[in-house]
Amino acid sequence: FLLPIPRYLARLATDSDSIDFDSEDMADYGKADYWNERYQRETEAFDWYQRYDSLLPLLGRYIQTSDQMLMVGCGNSRLSEDLYNDGYKNIVNIDISPVVIAQMAEKNKDATMEWKTMDVTSMPELTSQSFHTIIDKGTLDAILCGEGSMTNIDRALGELSRLLKPGGHFICITYGDPPSRISYLDKQRLGWAVETLTIRKPDAVAGNSSDFHYMYVCT
């Protein structure tokens, strides 16, 4: 059978790495049912925004192969696989969709990574101060698109702060520029110092200030 082709898939054929949250499905991005249906339909690996090779020069400043790492909203991205193959073996991957967690656990069954179905706004089974590094590529963006976004983003960031070891890094990769993101990350209760880095989009045009993705490093 044939399905209508969303705008994000129409762009996929030409530039899979620069896609932003601009499809007609944005309001559903905070719902597990949406992602379950999507991952049942689309089983190929897909990376939002940037691939590993373009992220590593910046990530490499903050991560070590011995780190205990948490990948939130892992989806079917190749990022964890690429990190694992580069020697970062201690990775726990979580996603709200049990469908994609099952798919990725099977795909990576020979690796020692962990795969858990979990909602980033409530992770009681994970021990406080247990991760040196937490990486998010698009999950907070998805939360901000959904219902109850202000409450859910506050809960998610509170949980991520709880899980970080002292001196650890929460690394948020997003299309959101500083005016739209810093106010969430630099709240006093989180206790983070926030560093802003920019990554040029793969299809960027020289001189266009909007042709960047952002990496916020919260320590």
Short mmCIF file of N, CA and C in Angstrom, two decimals, residues 4-127:
data_model
loop_
_atom_site.label_atom_id
_atom_site.label_comp_id
_atom_site.label_asym_id
_atom_site.label_seq_id
_atom_site.Cartn_x
_atom_site.Cartn_y
_atom_site.Cartn_z
N PRO A 4 1.08 8.68 2.08
CA PRO A 4 1.52 10.01 1.69
C PRO A 4 2.95 10.25 2.15
N ILE A 5 3.72 10.97 1.40
CA ILE A 5 5.12 11.22 1.74
C ILE A 5 5.23 12.53 2.50
N PRO A 6 5.58 12.48 3.81
CA PRO A 6 5.74 13.72 4.56
C PRO A 6 6.89 14.55 3.99
N ARG A 7 6.91 15.84 4.32
CA ARG A 7 7.96 16.72 3.80
C ARG A 7 9.34 16.27 4.24
N TYR A 8 9.45 15.74 5.49
CA TYR A 8 10.79 15.35 5.94
C TYR A 8 11.33 14.19 5.12
N LEU A 9 10.45 13.29 4.63
CA LEU A 9 10.92 12.19 3.79
C LEU A 9 11.24 12.67 2.38
N ALA A 10 10.51 13.66 1.91
CA ALA A 10 10.81 14.20 0.59
C ALA A 10 12.20 14.80 0.56
N ARG A 11 12.62 15.38 1.68
CA ARG A 11 13.95 15.96 1.76
C ARG A 11 15.02 14.91 2.01
N LEU A 12 14.64 13.77 2.51
CA LEU A 12 15.59 12.72 2.89
C LEU A 12 16.46 12.29 1.73
N ALA A 13 15.89 12.24 0.55
CA ALA A 13 16.62 11.75 -0.61
C ALA A 13 17.80 12.63 -0.96
N THR A 14 17.73 13.92 -0.60
CA THR A 14 18.79 14.82 -1.00
C THR A 14 19.71 15.22 0.14
N ASP A 15 19.22 15.21 1.38
CA ASP A 15 20.05 15.72 2.46
C ASP A 15 19.58 15.18 3.81
N SER A 16 19.94 13.96 4.11
CA SER A 16 19.41 13.30 5.30
C SER A 16 19.92 13.90 6.59
N ASP A 17 21.03 14.64 6.55
CA ASP A 17 21.64 15.10 7.78
C ASP A 17 21.19 16.48 8.22
N SER A 18 20.48 17.21 7.38
CA SER A 18 20.15 18.58 7.74
C SER A 18 18.69 18.76 8.10
N ILE A 19 17.95 17.66 8.23
CA ILE A 19 16.52 17.75 8.47
C ILE A 19 16.23 18.34 9.84
N ASP A 20 15.32 19.31 9.88
CA ASP A 20 14.87 19.89 11.12
C ASP A 20 13.44 19.46 11.38
N PHE A 21 12.91 19.81 12.53
CA PHE A 21 11.57 19.41 12.91
C PHE A 21 10.56 20.33 12.23
N ASP A 22 10.31 20.08 10.93
CA ASP A 22 9.43 20.98 10.22
C ASP A 22 8.31 20.23 9.50
N SER A 23 8.06 18.99 9.85
CA SER A 23 7.01 18.24 9.17
C SER A 23 5.66 18.49 9.81
N GLU A 24 4.63 18.02 9.11
CA GLU A 24 3.27 18.21 9.61
C GLU A 24 2.98 17.39 10.86
N ASP A 25 3.90 16.50 11.25
CA ASP A 25 3.68 15.62 12.39
C ASP A 25 4.23 16.18 13.70
N MET A 26 4.71 17.40 13.69
CA MET A 26 5.43 17.93 14.86
C MET A 26 4.66 17.80 16.17
N ALA A 27 3.37 18.04 16.14
CA ALA A 27 2.59 18.02 17.37
C ALA A 27 2.55 16.64 18.01
N ASP A 28 2.86 15.60 17.25
CA ASP A 28 2.83 14.22 17.76
C ASP A 28 4.19 13.74 18.25
N TYR A 29 5.22 14.58 18.15
CA TYR A 29 6.58 14.13 18.46
C TYR A 29 6.77 13.74 19.92
N GLY A 30 5.88 14.17 20.80
CA GLY A 30 6.00 13.79 22.20
C GLY A 30 5.26 12.53 22.57
N LYS A 31 4.67 11.84 21.57
CA LYS A 31 3.81 10.69 21.85
C LYS A 31 4.48 9.38 21.44
N ALA A 32 4.48 8.41 22.35
CA ALA A 32 5.08 7.11 22.05
C ALA A 32 4.39 6.43 20.87
N ASP A 33 3.08 6.55 20.79
CA ASP A 33 2.34 5.88 19.70
C ASP A 33 2.81 6.37 18.34
N TYR A 34 3.09 7.66 18.23
CA TYR A 34 3.58 8.20 16.96
C TYR A 34 4.90 7.54 16.56
N TRP A 35 5.83 7.46 17.51
CA TRP A 35 7.14 6.89 17.20
C TRP A 35 7.05 5.38 16.95
N ASN A 36 6.20 4.68 17.70
CA ASN A 36 6.03 3.24 17.43
C ASN A 36 5.58 3.00 16.00
N GLU A 37 4.58 3.76 15.57
CA GLU A 37 4.07 3.59 14.21
C GLU A 37 5.13 3.95 13.19
N ARG A 38 5.85 5.01 13.47
CA ARG A 38 6.87 5.46 12.52
C ARG A 38 8.00 4.45 12.39
N TYR A 39 8.46 3.91 13.53
CA TYR A 39 9.57 2.95 13.47
C TYR A 39 9.13 1.60 12.90
N GLN A 40 7.87 1.26 13.01
CA GLN A 40 7.38 0.05 12.34
C GLN A 40 7.41 0.23 10.83
N ARG A 41 7.19 1.45 10.38
CA ARG A 41 7.13 1.75 8.96
C ARG A 41 8.51 2.04 8.36
N GLU A 42 9.36 2.69 9.15
CA GLU A 42 10.67 3.12 8.66
C GLU A 42 11.76 2.46 9.49
N THR A 43 12.33 1.40 8.98
CA THR A 43 13.27 0.59 9.75
C THR A 43 14.73 0.91 9.44
N GLU A 44 14.98 1.73 8.43
CA GLU A 44 16.36 2.07 8.10
C GLU A 44 16.90 3.07 9.11
N ALA A 45 18.21 3.00 9.36
CA ALA A 45 18.85 3.93 10.28
C ALA A 45 18.67 5.36 9.79
N PHE A 46 18.46 6.25 10.73
CA PHE A 46 18.25 7.65 10.38
C PHE A 46 18.83 8.54 11.46
N ASP A 47 19.59 9.54 11.04
CA ASP A 47 20.20 10.49 11.98
C ASP A 47 19.63 11.88 11.76
N TRP A 48 19.10 12.45 12.85
CA TRP A 48 18.66 13.84 12.82
C TRP A 48 19.87 14.75 12.79
N TYR A 49 19.78 15.79 11.98
CA TYR A 49 20.70 16.93 11.99
C TYR A 49 22.09 16.63 11.46
N GLN A 50 22.87 15.83 12.22
CA GLN A 50 24.28 15.63 11.90
C GLN A 50 24.68 14.17 12.11
N ARG A 51 25.66 13.73 11.34
CA ARG A 51 26.22 12.40 11.52
C ARG A 51 27.43 12.46 12.46
N TYR A 52 27.86 11.28 12.84
CA TYR A 52 28.94 11.13 13.81
C TYR A 52 30.22 11.84 13.37
N ASP A 53 30.60 11.69 12.10
CA ASP A 53 31.89 12.24 11.66
C ASP A 53 31.92 13.76 11.78
N SER A 54 30.77 14.42 11.67
CA SER A 54 30.77 15.87 11.81
C SER A 54 30.66 16.30 13.28
N LEU A 55 30.17 15.41 14.14
CA LEU A 55 30.04 15.72 15.56
C LEU A 55 31.31 15.42 16.35
N LEU A 56 32.08 14.44 15.91
CA LEU A 56 33.20 13.95 16.72
C LEU A 56 34.23 15.02 17.06
N PRO A 57 34.59 15.94 16.14
CA PRO A 57 35.59 16.94 16.53
C PRO A 57 35.18 17.76 17.75
N LEU A 58 33.87 17.99 17.93
CA LEU A 58 33.40 18.70 19.11
C LEU A 58 33.16 17.75 20.28
N LEU A 59 32.51 16.63 20.03
CA LEU A 59 32.27 15.65 21.10
C LEU A 59 33.57 15.22 21.75
N GLY A 60 34.59 15.05 20.92
CA GLY A 60 35.87 14.55 21.42
C GLY A 60 36.52 15.42 22.46
N ARG A 61 36.09 16.68 22.57
CA ARG A 61 36.63 17.56 23.60
C ARG A 61 36.12 17.19 24.99
N TYR A 62 35.00 16.49 25.04
CA TYR A 62 34.30 16.31 26.31
C TYR A 62 34.14 14.86 26.74
N ILE A 63 34.31 13.91 25.84
CA ILE A 63 34.05 12.51 26.18
C ILE A 63 35.33 11.70 26.17
N GLN A 64 35.33 10.65 26.99
CA GLN A 64 36.45 9.72 27.05
C GLN A 64 35.90 8.31 26.88
N THR A 65 36.73 7.42 26.37
CA THR A 65 36.27 6.06 26.10
C THR A 65 35.85 5.32 27.37
N SER A 66 36.35 5.75 28.51
CA SER A 66 35.99 5.10 29.78
C SER A 66 34.68 5.62 30.36
N ASP A 67 34.10 6.65 29.76
CA ASP A 67 32.89 7.26 30.30
C ASP A 67 31.70 6.30 30.33
N GLN A 68 30.91 6.41 31.38
CA GLN A 68 29.58 5.83 31.39
C GLN A 68 28.66 6.82 30.69
N MET A 69 28.03 6.40 29.58
CA MET A 69 27.30 7.32 28.73
C MET A 69 25.83 6.92 28.65
N LEU A 70 24.98 7.93 28.58
CA LEU A 70 23.55 7.73 28.38
C LEU A 70 23.14 8.45 27.11
N MET A 71 22.51 7.72 26.19
CA MET A 71 22.00 8.28 24.95
C MET A 71 20.49 8.36 25.06
N VAL A 72 19.95 9.58 25.17
CA VAL A 72 18.51 9.72 25.36
C VAL A 72 17.81 9.90 24.02
N GLY A 73 16.64 9.26 23.89
CA GLY A 73 15.92 9.33 22.62
C GLY A 73 16.75 8.80 21.48
N CYS A 74 17.33 7.63 21.67
CA CYS A 74 18.31 7.10 20.71
C CYS A 74 17.71 6.84 19.34
N GLY A 75 16.42 6.49 19.28
CA GLY A 75 15.81 6.16 18.00
C GLY A 75 16.59 5.09 17.27
N ASN A 76 16.63 5.19 15.93
CA ASN A 76 17.46 4.25 15.16
C ASN A 76 18.67 4.95 14.56
N SER A 77 19.14 5.97 15.27
CA SER A 77 20.35 6.68 14.88
C SER A 77 21.57 5.74 14.92
N ARG A 78 22.55 6.05 14.10
CA ARG A 78 23.81 5.31 14.09
C ARG A 78 24.82 5.86 15.10
N LEU A 79 24.45 6.91 15.82
CA LEU A 79 25.43 7.58 16.68
C LEU A 79 26.00 6.65 17.73
N SER A 80 25.16 5.89 18.43
CA SER A 80 25.68 4.99 19.46
C SER A 80 26.57 3.91 18.85
N GLU A 81 26.17 3.36 17.71
CA GLU A 81 26.99 2.35 17.04
C GLU A 81 28.35 2.91 16.67
N ASP A 82 28.37 4.12 16.14
CA ASP A 82 29.64 4.73 15.74
C ASP A 82 30.52 5.01 16.95
N LEU A 83 29.92 5.49 18.02
CA LEU A 83 30.69 5.69 19.25
C LEU A 83 31.26 4.38 19.76
N TYR A 84 30.42 3.36 19.77
CA TYR A 84 30.83 2.03 20.25
C TYR A 84 32.01 1.51 19.42
N ASN A 85 31.91 1.65 18.12
CA ASN A 85 32.98 1.16 17.24
C ASN A 85 34.25 1.96 17.39
N ASP A 86 34.15 3.16 17.95
CA ASP A 86 35.32 4.00 18.19
C ASP A 86 35.87 3.81 19.60
N GLY A 87 35.33 2.85 20.34
CA GLY A 87 35.90 2.52 21.64
C GLY A 87 35.11 2.96 22.84
N TYR A 88 33.96 3.61 22.61
CA TYR A 88 33.11 4.04 23.73
C TYR A 88 32.12 2.93 24.04
N LYS A 89 32.47 2.03 24.91
CA LYS A 89 31.75 0.78 25.09
C LYS A 89 30.64 0.84 26.14
N ASN A 90 30.67 1.84 27.01
CA ASN A 90 29.75 1.86 28.15
C ASN A 90 28.56 2.79 27.86
N ILE A 91 27.67 2.35 27.01
CA ILE A 91 26.56 3.20 26.56
C ILE A 91 25.22 2.55 26.92
N VAL A 92 24.38 3.33 27.60
CA VAL A 92 23.00 2.94 27.84
C VAL A 92 22.13 3.78 26.91
N ASN A 93 21.32 3.12 26.10
CA ASN A 93 20.45 3.79 25.14
C ASN A 93 19.01 3.70 25.61
N ILE A 94 18.32 4.84 25.63
CA ILE A 94 16.91 4.80 26.01
C ILE A 94 16.07 5.49 24.94
N ASP A 95 14.81 5.04 24.83
CA ASP A 95 13.86 5.67 23.92
C ASP A 95 12.45 5.37 24.43
N ILE A 96 11.52 6.26 24.14
CA ILE A 96 10.14 6.08 24.57
C ILE A 96 9.42 5.00 23.77
N SER A 97 9.99 4.61 22.62
CA SER A 97 9.37 3.63 21.74
C SER A 97 9.92 2.23 21.98
N PRO A 98 9.11 1.29 22.48
CA PRO A 98 9.59 -0.08 22.63
C PRO A 98 9.88 -0.74 21.29
N VAL A 99 9.23 -0.25 20.23
CA VAL A 99 9.46 -0.81 18.90
C VAL A 99 10.91 -0.60 18.47
N VAL A 100 11.38 0.64 18.58
CA VAL A 100 12.75 0.91 18.12
C VAL A 100 13.78 0.31 19.07
N ILE A 101 13.48 0.25 20.35
CA ILE A 101 14.42 -0.38 21.29
C ILE A 101 14.61 -1.85 20.94
N ALA A 102 13.52 -2.54 20.62
CA ALA A 102 13.63 -3.94 20.22
C ALA A 102 14.43 -4.08 18.93
N GLN A 103 14.18 -3.20 17.98
CA GLN A 103 14.91 -3.24 16.71
C GLN A 103 16.40 -3.03 16.93
N MET A 104 16.74 -2.02 17.72
CA MET A 104 18.15 -1.69 17.91
C MET A 104 18.86 -2.72 18.77
N ALA A 105 18.17 -3.29 19.75
CA ALA A 105 18.78 -4.34 20.56
C ALA A 105 19.12 -5.56 19.70
N GLU A 106 18.23 -5.89 18.78
CA GLU A 106 18.49 -7.02 17.87
C GLU A 106 19.63 -6.69 16.91
N LYS A 107 19.62 -5.49 16.38
CA LYS A 107 20.66 -5.08 15.43
C LYS A 107 22.03 -5.09 16.08
N ASN A 108 22.09 -4.73 17.36
CA ASN A 108 23.37 -4.62 18.07
C ASN A 108 23.54 -5.71 19.12
N LYS A 109 23.00 -6.88 18.85
CA LYS A 109 22.99 -7.95 19.86
C LYS A 109 24.39 -8.44 20.22
N ASP A 110 25.37 -8.20 19.36
CA ASP A 110 26.73 -8.64 19.67
C ASP A 110 27.53 -7.59 20.41
N ALA A 111 26.94 -6.43 20.64
CA ALA A 111 27.62 -5.36 21.38
C ALA A 111 27.17 -5.39 22.83
N THR A 112 27.95 -4.74 23.68
CA THR A 112 27.64 -4.74 25.12
C THR A 112 26.81 -3.52 25.53
N MET A 113 26.36 -2.74 24.57
CA MET A 113 25.49 -1.61 24.89
C MET A 113 24.16 -2.11 25.46
N GLU A 114 23.52 -1.26 26.27
CA GLU A 114 22.20 -1.58 26.82
C GLU A 114 21.13 -0.79 26.09
N TRP A 115 19.95 -1.39 25.98
CA TRP A 115 18.81 -0.76 25.29
C TRP A 115 17.59 -0.86 26.20
N LYS A 116 17.02 0.29 26.55
CA LYS A 116 15.92 0.31 27.51
C LYS A 116 14.79 1.21 27.01
N THR A 117 13.56 0.71 27.15
CA THR A 117 12.39 1.55 26.89
C THR A 117 12.16 2.44 28.09
N MET A 118 12.22 3.76 27.88
CA MET A 118 12.16 4.67 29.01
C MET A 118 11.75 6.05 28.54
N ASP A 119 11.01 6.74 29.39
CA ASP A 119 10.59 8.12 29.15
C ASP A 119 11.57 9.05 29.86
N VAL A 120 12.19 9.94 29.11
CA VAL A 120 13.23 10.79 29.67
C VAL A 120 12.71 11.71 30.78
N THR A 121 11.40 11.89 30.86
CA THR A 121 10.86 12.75 31.92
C THR A 121 10.75 12.03 33.26
N SER A 122 10.94 10.70 33.25
CA SER A 122 10.86 9.93 34.50
C SER A 122 11.68 8.66 34.33
N MET A 123 12.85 8.60 34.98
CA MET A 123 13.76 7.47 34.84
C MET A 123 14.19 6.93 36.21
N PRO A 124 13.23 6.52 37.04
CA PRO A 124 13.57 6.12 38.41
C PRO A 124 14.48 4.89 38.49
N GLU A 125 14.49 4.08 37.44
CA GLU A 125 15.34 2.88 37.53
C GLU A 125 16.81 3.18 37.29
N LEU A 126 17.13 4.39 36.87
CA LEU A 126 18.52 4.78 36.68
C LEU A 126 19.02 5.50 37.93
N THR A 127 20.20 5.12 38.38
CA THR A 127 20.76 5.63 39.63
C THR A 127 21.29 7.05 39.48
#
